[in-house]
Tab-separated table of C-alpha atoms and ligand atoms in Angstrom:
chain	number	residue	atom	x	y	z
X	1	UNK	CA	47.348	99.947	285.754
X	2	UNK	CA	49.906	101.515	288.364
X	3	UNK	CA	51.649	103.306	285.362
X	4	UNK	CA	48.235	104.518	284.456
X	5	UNK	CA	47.809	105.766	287.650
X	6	UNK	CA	50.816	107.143	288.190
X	7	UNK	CA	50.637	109.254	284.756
X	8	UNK	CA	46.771	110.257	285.527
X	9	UNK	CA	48.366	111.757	289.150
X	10	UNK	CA	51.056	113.619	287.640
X	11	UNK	CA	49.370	115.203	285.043
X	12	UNK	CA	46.946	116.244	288.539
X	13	UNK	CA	49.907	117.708	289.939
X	14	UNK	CA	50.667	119.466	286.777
X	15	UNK	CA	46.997	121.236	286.410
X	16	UNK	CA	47.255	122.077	290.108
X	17	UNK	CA	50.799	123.329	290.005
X	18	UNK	CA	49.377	125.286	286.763
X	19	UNK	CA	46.482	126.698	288.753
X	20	UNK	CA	48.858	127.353	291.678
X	21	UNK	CA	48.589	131.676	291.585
X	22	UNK	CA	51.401	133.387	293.689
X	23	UNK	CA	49.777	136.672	294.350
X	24	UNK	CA	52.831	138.191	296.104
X	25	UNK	CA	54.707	137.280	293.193
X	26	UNK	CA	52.334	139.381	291.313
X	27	UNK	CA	51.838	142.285	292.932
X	28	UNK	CA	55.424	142.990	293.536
X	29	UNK	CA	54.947	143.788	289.312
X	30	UNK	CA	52.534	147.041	289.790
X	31	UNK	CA	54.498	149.723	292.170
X	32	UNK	CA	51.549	151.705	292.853
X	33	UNK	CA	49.911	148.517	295.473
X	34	UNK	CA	52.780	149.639	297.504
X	35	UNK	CA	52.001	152.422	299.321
X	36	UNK	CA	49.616	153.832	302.359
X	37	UNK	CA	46.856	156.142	301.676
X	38	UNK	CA	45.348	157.605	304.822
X	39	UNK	CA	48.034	155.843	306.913
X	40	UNK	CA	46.553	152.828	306.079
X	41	UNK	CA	48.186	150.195	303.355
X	42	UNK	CA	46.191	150.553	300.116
X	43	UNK	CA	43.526	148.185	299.144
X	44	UNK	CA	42.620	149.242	295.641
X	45	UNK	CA	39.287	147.472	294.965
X	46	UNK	CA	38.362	150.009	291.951
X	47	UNK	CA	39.842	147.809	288.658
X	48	UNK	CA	36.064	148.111	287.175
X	49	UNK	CA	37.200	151.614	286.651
X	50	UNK	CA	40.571	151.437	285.997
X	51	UNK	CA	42.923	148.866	287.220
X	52	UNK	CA	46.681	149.525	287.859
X	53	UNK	CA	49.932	149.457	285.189
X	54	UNK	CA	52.571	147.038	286.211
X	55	UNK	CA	56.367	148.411	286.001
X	56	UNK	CA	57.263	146.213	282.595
X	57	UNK	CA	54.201	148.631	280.734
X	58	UNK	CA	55.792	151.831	282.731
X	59	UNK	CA	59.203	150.928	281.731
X	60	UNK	CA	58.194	150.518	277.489
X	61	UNK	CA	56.449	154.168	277.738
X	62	UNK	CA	59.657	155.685	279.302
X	63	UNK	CA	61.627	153.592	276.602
X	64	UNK	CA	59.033	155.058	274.366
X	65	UNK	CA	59.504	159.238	275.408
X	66	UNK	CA	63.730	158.583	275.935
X	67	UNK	CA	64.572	156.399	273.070
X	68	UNK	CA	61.692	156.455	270.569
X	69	UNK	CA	59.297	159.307	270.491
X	70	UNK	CA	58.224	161.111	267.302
X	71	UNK	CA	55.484	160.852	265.174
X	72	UNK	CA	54.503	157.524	263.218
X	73	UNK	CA	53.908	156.404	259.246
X	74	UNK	CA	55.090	159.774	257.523
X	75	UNK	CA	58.477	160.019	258.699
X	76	UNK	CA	60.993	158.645	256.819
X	77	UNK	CA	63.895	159.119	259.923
X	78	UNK	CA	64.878	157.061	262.304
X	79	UNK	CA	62.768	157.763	264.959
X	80	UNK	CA	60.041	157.636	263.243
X	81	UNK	CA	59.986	154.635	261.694
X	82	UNK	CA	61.076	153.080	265.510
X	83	UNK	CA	57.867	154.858	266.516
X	84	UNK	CA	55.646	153.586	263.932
X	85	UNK	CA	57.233	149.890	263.950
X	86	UNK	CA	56.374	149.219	267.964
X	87	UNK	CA	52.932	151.412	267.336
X	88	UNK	CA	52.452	148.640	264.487
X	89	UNK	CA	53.866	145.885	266.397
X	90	UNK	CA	51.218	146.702	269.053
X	91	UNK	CA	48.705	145.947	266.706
X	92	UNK	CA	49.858	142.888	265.673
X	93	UNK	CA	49.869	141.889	269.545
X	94	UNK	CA	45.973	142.984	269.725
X	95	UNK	CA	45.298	140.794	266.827
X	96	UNK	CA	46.500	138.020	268.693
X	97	UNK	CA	45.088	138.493	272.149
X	98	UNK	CA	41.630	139.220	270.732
X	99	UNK	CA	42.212	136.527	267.495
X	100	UNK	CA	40.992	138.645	264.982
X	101	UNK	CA	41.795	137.380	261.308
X	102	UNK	CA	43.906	140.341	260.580
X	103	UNK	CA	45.287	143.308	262.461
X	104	UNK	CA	43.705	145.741	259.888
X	105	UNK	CA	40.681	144.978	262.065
X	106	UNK	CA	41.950	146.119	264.580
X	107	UNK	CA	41.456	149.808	264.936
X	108	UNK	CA	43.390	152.016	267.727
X	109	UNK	CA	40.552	154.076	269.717
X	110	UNK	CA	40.889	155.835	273.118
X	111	UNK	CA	38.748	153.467	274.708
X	112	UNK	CA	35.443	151.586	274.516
X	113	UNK	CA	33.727	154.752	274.452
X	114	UNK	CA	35.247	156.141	271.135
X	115	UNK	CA	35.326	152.546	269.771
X	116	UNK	CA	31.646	152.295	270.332
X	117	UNK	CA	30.873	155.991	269.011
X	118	UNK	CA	33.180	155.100	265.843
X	119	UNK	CA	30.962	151.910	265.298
X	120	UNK	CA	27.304	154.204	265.583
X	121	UNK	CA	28.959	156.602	263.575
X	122	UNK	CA	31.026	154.930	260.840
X	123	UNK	CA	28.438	152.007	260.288
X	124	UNK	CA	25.225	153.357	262.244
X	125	UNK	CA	24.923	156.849	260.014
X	126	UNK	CA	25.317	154.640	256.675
X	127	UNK	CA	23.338	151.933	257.321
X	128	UNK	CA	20.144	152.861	259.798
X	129	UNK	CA	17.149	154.323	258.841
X	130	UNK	CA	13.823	155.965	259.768
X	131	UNK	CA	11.559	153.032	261.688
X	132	UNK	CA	14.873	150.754	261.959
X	133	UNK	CA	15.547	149.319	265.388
X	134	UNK	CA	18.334	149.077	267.393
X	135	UNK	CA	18.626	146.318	270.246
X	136	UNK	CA	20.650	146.747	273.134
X	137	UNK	CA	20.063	145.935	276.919
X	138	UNK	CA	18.552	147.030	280.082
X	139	UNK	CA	22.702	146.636	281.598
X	140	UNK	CA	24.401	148.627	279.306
X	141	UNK	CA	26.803	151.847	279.824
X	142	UNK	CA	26.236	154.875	279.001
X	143	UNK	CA	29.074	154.598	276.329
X	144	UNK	CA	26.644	151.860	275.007
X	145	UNK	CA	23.260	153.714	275.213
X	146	UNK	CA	23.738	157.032	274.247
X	147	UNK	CA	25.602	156.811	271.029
X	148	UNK	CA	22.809	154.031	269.888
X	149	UNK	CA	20.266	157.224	271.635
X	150	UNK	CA	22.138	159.276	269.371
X	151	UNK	CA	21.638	157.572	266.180
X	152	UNK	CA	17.834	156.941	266.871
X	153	UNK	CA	17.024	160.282	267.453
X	154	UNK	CA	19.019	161.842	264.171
X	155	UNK	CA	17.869	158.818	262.074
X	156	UNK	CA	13.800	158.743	263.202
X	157	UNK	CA	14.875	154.995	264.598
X	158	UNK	CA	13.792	153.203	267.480
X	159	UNK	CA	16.108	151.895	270.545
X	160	UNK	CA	14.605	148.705	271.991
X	161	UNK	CA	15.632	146.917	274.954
X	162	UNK	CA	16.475	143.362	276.549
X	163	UNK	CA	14.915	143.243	279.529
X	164	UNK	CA	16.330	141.672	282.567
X	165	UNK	CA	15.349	139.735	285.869
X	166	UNK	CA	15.714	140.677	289.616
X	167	UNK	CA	19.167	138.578	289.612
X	168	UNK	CA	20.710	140.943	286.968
X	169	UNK	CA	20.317	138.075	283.912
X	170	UNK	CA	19.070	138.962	280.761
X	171	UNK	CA	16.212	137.417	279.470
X	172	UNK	CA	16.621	135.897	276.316
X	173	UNK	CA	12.651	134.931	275.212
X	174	UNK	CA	12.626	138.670	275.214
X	175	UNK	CA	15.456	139.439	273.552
X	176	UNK	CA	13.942	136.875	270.684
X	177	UNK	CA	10.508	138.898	271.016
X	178	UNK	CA	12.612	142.235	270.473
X	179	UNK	CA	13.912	140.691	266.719
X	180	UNK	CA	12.164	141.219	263.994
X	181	UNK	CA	12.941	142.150	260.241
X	182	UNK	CA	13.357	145.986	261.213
X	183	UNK	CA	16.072	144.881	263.741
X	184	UNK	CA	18.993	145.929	262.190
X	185	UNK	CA	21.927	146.642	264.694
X	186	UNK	CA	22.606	144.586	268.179
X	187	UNK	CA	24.445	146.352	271.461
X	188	UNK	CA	25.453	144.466	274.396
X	189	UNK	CA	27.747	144.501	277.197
X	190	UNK	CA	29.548	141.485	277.377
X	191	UNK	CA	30.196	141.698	281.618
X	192	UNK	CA	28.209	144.507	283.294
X	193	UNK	CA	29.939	146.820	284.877
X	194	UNK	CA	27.430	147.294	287.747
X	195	UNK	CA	26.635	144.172	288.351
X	196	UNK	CA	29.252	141.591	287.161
X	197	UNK	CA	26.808	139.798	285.156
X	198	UNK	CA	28.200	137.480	282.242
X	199	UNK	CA	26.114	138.209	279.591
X	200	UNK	CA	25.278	134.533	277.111
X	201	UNK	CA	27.000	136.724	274.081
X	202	UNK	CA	26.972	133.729	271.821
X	203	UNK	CA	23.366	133.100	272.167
X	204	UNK	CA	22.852	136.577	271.536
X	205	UNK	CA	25.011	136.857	268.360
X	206	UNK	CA	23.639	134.069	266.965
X	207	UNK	CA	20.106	134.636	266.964
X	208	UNK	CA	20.638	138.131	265.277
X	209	UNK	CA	22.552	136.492	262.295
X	210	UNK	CA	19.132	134.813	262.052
X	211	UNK	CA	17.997	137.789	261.364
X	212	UNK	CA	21.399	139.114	259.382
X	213	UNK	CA	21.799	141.642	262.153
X	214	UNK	CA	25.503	142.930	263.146
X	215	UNK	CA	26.515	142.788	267.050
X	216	UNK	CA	28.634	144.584	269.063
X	217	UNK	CA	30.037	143.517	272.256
X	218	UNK	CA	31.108	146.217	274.542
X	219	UNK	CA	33.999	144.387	275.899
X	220	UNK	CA	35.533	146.941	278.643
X	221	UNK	CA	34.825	144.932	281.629
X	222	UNK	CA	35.417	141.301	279.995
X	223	UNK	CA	38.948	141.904	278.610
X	224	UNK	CA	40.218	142.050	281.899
X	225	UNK	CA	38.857	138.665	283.094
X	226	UNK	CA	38.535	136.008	280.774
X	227	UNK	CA	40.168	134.863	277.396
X	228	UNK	CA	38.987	136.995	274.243
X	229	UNK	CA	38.067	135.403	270.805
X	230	UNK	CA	36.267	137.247	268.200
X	231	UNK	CA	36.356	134.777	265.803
X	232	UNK	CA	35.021	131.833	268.260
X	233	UNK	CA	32.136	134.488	269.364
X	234	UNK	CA	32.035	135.439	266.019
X	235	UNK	CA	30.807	139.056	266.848
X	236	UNK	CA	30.913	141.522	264.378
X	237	UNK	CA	32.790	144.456	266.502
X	238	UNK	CA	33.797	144.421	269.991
X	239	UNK	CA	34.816	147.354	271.945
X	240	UNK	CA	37.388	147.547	274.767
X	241	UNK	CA	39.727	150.165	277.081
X	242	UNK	CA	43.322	149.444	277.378
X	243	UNK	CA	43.366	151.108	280.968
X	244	UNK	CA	40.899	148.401	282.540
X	245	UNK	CA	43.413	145.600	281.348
X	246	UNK	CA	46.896	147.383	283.094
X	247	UNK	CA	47.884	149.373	280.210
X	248	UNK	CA	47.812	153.575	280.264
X	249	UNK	CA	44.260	155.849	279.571
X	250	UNK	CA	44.235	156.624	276.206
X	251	UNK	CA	44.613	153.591	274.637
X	252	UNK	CA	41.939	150.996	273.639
X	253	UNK	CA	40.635	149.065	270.514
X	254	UNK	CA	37.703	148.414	268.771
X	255	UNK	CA	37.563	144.907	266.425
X	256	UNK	CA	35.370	144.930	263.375
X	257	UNK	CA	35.193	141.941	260.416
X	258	UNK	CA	36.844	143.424	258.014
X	259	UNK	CA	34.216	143.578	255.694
X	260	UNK	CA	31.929	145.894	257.665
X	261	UNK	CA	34.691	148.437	258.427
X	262	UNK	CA	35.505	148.764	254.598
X	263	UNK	CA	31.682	149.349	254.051
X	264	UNK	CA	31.728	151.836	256.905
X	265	UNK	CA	32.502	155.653	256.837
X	266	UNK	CA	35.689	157.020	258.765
X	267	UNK	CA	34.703	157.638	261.742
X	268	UNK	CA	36.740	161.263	261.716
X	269	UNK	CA	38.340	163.275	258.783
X	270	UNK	CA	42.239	164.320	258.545
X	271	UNK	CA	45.443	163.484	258.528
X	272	UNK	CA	46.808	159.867	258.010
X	273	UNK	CA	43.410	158.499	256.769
X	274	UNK	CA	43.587	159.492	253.568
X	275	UNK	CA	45.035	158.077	249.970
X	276	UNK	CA	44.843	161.888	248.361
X	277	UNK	CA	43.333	164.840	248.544
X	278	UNK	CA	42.100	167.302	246.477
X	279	UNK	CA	39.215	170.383	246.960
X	280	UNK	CA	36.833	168.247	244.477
X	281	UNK	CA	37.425	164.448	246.416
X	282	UNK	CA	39.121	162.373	249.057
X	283	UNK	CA	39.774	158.690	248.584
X	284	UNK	CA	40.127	157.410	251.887
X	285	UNK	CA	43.361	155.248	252.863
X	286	UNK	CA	43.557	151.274	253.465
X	287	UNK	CA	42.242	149.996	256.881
X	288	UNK	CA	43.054	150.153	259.396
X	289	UNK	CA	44.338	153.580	259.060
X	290	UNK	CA	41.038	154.711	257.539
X	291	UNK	CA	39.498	154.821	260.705
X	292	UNK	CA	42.480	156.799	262.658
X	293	UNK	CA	42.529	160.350	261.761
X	294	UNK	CA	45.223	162.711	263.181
X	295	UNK	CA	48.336	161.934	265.412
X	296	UNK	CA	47.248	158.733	267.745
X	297	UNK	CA	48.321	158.374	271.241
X	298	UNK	CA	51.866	156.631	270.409
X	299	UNK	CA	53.136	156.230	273.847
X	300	UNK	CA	49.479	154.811	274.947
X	301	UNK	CA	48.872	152.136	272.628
X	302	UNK	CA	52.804	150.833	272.342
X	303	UNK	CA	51.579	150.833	276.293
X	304	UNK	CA	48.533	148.809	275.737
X	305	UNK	CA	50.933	146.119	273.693
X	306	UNK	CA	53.312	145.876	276.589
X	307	UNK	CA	50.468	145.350	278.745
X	308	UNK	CA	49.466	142.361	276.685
X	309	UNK	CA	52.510	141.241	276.498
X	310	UNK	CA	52.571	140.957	280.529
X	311	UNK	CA	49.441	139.145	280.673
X	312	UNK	CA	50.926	136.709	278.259
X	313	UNK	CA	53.792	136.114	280.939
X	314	UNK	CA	50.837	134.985	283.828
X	315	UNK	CA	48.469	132.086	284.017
X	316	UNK	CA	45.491	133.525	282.749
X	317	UNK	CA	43.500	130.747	283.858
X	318	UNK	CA	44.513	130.650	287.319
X	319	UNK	CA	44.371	134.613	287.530
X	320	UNK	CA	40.749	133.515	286.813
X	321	UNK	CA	40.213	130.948	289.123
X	322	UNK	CA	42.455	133.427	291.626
X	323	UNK	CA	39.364	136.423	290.510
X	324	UNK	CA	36.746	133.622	290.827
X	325	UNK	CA	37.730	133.035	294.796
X	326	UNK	CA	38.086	136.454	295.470
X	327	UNK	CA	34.552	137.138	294.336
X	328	UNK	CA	33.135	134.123	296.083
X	329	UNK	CA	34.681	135.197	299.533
X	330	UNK	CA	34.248	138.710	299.035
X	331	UNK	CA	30.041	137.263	298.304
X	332	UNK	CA	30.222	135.258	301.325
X	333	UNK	CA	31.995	138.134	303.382
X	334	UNK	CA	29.397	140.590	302.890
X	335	UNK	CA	26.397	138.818	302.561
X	336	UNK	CA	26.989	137.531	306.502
X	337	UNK	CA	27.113	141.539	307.396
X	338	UNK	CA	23.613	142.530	308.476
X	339	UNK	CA	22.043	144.992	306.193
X	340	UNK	CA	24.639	144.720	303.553
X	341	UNK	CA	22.685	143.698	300.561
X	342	UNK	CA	24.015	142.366	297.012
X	343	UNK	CA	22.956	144.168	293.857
X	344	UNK	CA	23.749	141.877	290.802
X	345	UNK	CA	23.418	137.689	291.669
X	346	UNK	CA	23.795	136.250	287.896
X	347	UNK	CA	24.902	132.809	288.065
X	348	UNK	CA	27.541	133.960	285.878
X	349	UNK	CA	29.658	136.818	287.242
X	350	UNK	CA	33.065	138.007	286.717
X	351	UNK	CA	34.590	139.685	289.949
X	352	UNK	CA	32.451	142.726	290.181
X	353	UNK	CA	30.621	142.928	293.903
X	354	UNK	CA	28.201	145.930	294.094
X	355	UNK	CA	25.938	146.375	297.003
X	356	UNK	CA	23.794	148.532	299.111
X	357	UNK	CA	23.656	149.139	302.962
X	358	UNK	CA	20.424	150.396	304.690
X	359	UNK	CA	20.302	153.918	305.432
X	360	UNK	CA	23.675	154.592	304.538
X	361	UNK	CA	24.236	156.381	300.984
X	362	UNK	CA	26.738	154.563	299.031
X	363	UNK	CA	28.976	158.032	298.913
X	364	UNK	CA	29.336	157.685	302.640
X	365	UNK	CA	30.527	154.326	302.610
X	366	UNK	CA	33.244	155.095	299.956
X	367	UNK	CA	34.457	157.914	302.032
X	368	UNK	CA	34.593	155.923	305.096
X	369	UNK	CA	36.795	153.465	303.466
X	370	UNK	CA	38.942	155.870	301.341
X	371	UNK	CA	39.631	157.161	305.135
X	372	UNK	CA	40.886	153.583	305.489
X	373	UNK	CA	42.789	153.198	302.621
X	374	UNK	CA	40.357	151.196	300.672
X	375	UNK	CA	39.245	152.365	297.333
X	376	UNK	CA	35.853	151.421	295.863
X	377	UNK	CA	33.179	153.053	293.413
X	378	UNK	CA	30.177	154.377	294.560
X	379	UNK	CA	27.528	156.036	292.679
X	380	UNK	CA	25.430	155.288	289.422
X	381	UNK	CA	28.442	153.537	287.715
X	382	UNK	CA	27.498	155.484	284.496
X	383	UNK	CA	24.530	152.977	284.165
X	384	UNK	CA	21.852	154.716	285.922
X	385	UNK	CA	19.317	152.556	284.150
X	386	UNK	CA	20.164	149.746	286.042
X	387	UNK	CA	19.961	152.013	289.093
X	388	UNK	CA	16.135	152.273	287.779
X	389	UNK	CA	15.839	149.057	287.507
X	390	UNK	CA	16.688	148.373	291.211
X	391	UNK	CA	14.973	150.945	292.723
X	392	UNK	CA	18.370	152.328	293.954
X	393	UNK	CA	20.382	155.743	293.767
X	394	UNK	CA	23.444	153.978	293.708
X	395	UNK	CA	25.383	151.097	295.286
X	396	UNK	CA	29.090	151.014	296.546
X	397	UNK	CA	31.233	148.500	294.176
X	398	UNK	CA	34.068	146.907	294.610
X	399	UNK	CA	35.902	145.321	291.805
X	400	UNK	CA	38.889	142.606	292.131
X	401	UNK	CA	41.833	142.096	289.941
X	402	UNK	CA	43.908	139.168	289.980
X	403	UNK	CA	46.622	141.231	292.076
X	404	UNK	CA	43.869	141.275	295.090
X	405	UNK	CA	44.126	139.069	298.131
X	406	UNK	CA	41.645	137.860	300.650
X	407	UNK	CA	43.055	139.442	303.205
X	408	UNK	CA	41.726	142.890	301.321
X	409	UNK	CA	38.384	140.890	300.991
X	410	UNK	CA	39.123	140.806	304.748
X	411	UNK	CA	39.787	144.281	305.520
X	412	UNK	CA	37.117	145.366	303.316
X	413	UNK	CA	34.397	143.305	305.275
X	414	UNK	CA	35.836	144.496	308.480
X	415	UNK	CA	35.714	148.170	307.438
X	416	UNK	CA	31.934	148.060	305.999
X	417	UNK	CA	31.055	146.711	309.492
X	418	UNK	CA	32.582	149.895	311.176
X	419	UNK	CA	30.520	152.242	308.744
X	420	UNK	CA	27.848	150.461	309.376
X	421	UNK	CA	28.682	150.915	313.675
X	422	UNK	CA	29.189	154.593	312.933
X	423	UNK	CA	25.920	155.149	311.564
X	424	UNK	CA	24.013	152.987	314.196
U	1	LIG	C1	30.891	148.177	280.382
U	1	LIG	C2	31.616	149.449	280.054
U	1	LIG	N1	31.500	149.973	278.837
U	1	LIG	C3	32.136	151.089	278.469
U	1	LIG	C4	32.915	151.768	279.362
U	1	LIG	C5	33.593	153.024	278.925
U	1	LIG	O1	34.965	152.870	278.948
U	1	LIG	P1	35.923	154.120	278.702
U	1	LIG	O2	35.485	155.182	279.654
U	1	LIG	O3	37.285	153.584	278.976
U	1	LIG	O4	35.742	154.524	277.278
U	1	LIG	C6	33.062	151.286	280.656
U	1	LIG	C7	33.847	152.021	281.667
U	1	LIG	O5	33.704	151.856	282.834
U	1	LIG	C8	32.397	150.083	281.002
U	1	LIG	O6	32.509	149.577	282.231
């Protein structure tokens, strides 16, 4: 019994010691936390837009322009076939991070926005039709409305929405009331980006394969926070931006089953996608390369696999838990400040805080705190039906990575009650 005990307390110590998150440790990685803007030590609370590069990702794209650079797969040099084996190698690395059953699935886009538009276009044009229907929700992007918009509008389809309540949840008897048999394409967000919600993506998934419906998760804001698997989700593409998850703009990835992206059309025409050529027909070349026309951004995407490579290196689940705090305190922080109101209370949130103040446009509050070093988002967050849905121009949003502290949460808190002293 005292053995047992003593086993069942060390393997305590060993989940605590594994949650145990040094955040100094960590932010001594990304060079750009260290530095004063406005004379004031940075506090960069803006990773919902883009979150910062740590020096192992900066050091592979210098590696990359002094050692390696020139272009990839038609080169028979040196060089070249250096470039093309890390741009390949990256791949490989996605396909792991995201489990997909193959890297071919894996196609190198620009971002979530291109990954989505190369879904409407490559599948959407082929497949939808006049009085089809396209689901999506009422928390979406604009990189997840318009494209679908898009498609309705050229095809005579119609876009069709999943409501949601006051908390920012979606509601899933009317998502079931939205499918029917002339349902034939599913959009959602996985997190929202103006609200934090965590969206119940299985659920969702698997009540359109009722219906044999496709679904695409736009996964730009829930790369960055919690483990990735598209097999265990079983989506059928999903959608995310490299430079939310500490790896350079330009790079990204959208996931499709294999056997949809071989159905689909390539999503642009040129070089590198092709098998030959000839005035009377092109036959199109192998995925993934298919679906990447013209000279990708090398240096980005080798960037993106060095980035996942680095989050390999940290405890992703305490980086969670670490995210998890933040958001709680940062909740508790601002909800005790008078007239500082939450927009966005799902149960299930990743570590996305956007609010309001009374009387005070959320503009002016992210001036005020830019003056004090602190960087947030204000406006419509490219989502301005959820603006709609609240009743609100905007709302101020800050946005935690696992590289913020609580004593940012603090300065933050301290700061909004100064604004809120000025305009008193
Ligand atoms: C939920 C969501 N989807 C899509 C995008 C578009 O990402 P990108 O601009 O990197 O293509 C964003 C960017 O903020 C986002 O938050």
């Amino acid at each position: 019994m005292k053995n047992e005990m003593a086993i069942a307390e060390k393997s305590l110590d060993n989940t605590v010691a594994a949650r145990e998150f040094d955040v100094e440790r960590i932010r001594a990685d990304f060079p750009v936390l260290h530095q004063s803007v406005n004379g004031q030590p940075l506090v960069y609370l803006d990773n919902g837009a883009s979150s910062q590069v740590p020096q192992i990702v900066i050091d592979r794209g210098s590696t990359y322009l002094e050692e390696e650079h020139s272009n990839i797969h038609r080169g028979v040099h040196y060089l070249s076939q250096k470039a093309t084996t890390a741009y390949e190698g990256a791949r490989e690395k996605v396909k792991r991070f995201i489990n997909a059953r193959d890297a071919k699935e894996c196609i190198f886009v620009r971002g979530a926005t291109e990954g989505i538009n190369l879904v409407m276009h490559g599948y959407g044009r082929k497949f939808i039709s006049a009085g089809d229907e396209i689901i999506i929700s009422a928390m979406e992007h604009h990189a997840n409305i318009v494209p679908g918009q898009m498609l309705c509008e050229e095809k005579g389809a119609r876009l069709r929405v999943i409501p949601m309540n006051d908390a920012g949840e979606l509601l899933l008897d009317a998502y079931d009331a939205l499918l029917n048999e002339r349902t034939k394409f599913v959009a959602v967000t996985h997190v929202s980006n103006a609200l934090g919600s965590i969206n119940p993506v299985r659920e969702i998934i698997e009540r359109a394969h009722k219906y044999g419906v496709p679904v695409l998760l736009d996964g730009a804001q829930s790369v960055p926070h919690m483990p990735i698997d598209v097999q265990a989700l079983d989506c059928d593409f999903f959608a995310f931006s490299g430079h939310k998850i500490y790896a350079p703009t330009g790079s990204g990835i959208v996931y499709g089953k294999a056997e949809l992206l071989e159905t689909m059309n390539p999503f642009q025409g040129g070089g590198d996608m092709i098998k030959s050529v000839t005035f009377e027909k092109t036959t199109y070349a192998d995925l993934p390369h298919k679906m990447e026309a013209g000279t990708p951004a090398i240096a980005s995407q080798i960037g993106l696999g060095a980035a996942l490579d680095y989050l390999n290196t940290i405890d992703r689940e305490a980086a969670a838990a670490h995210e998890a705090e933040l958001l709680r305190y940062a909740t508790e922080r601002l909800s005790a400040i008078e007239g500082v109101r939450i927009i966005g209370t799902a149960r299930e949130k990743a570590s996305v805080l956007s609010f309001v103040i009374d009387d005070i446009h959320p503009h002016d509050i992210g001036t005020i705190l830019d003056q004090q070093g602190i960087a947030i988002r204000a406006g419509h967050h490219c989502a301005q039906p959820v603006m709609q849905r609240f009743n609100i121009p905007a709302t101020a949003r800050a946005s935690f990575a696992f590289y913020n502290t609580k004593a940012e949460v603090d300065v933050l808190a301290s700061t909004i009650e100064k604004v809120i002293e000025i305009f008193s």
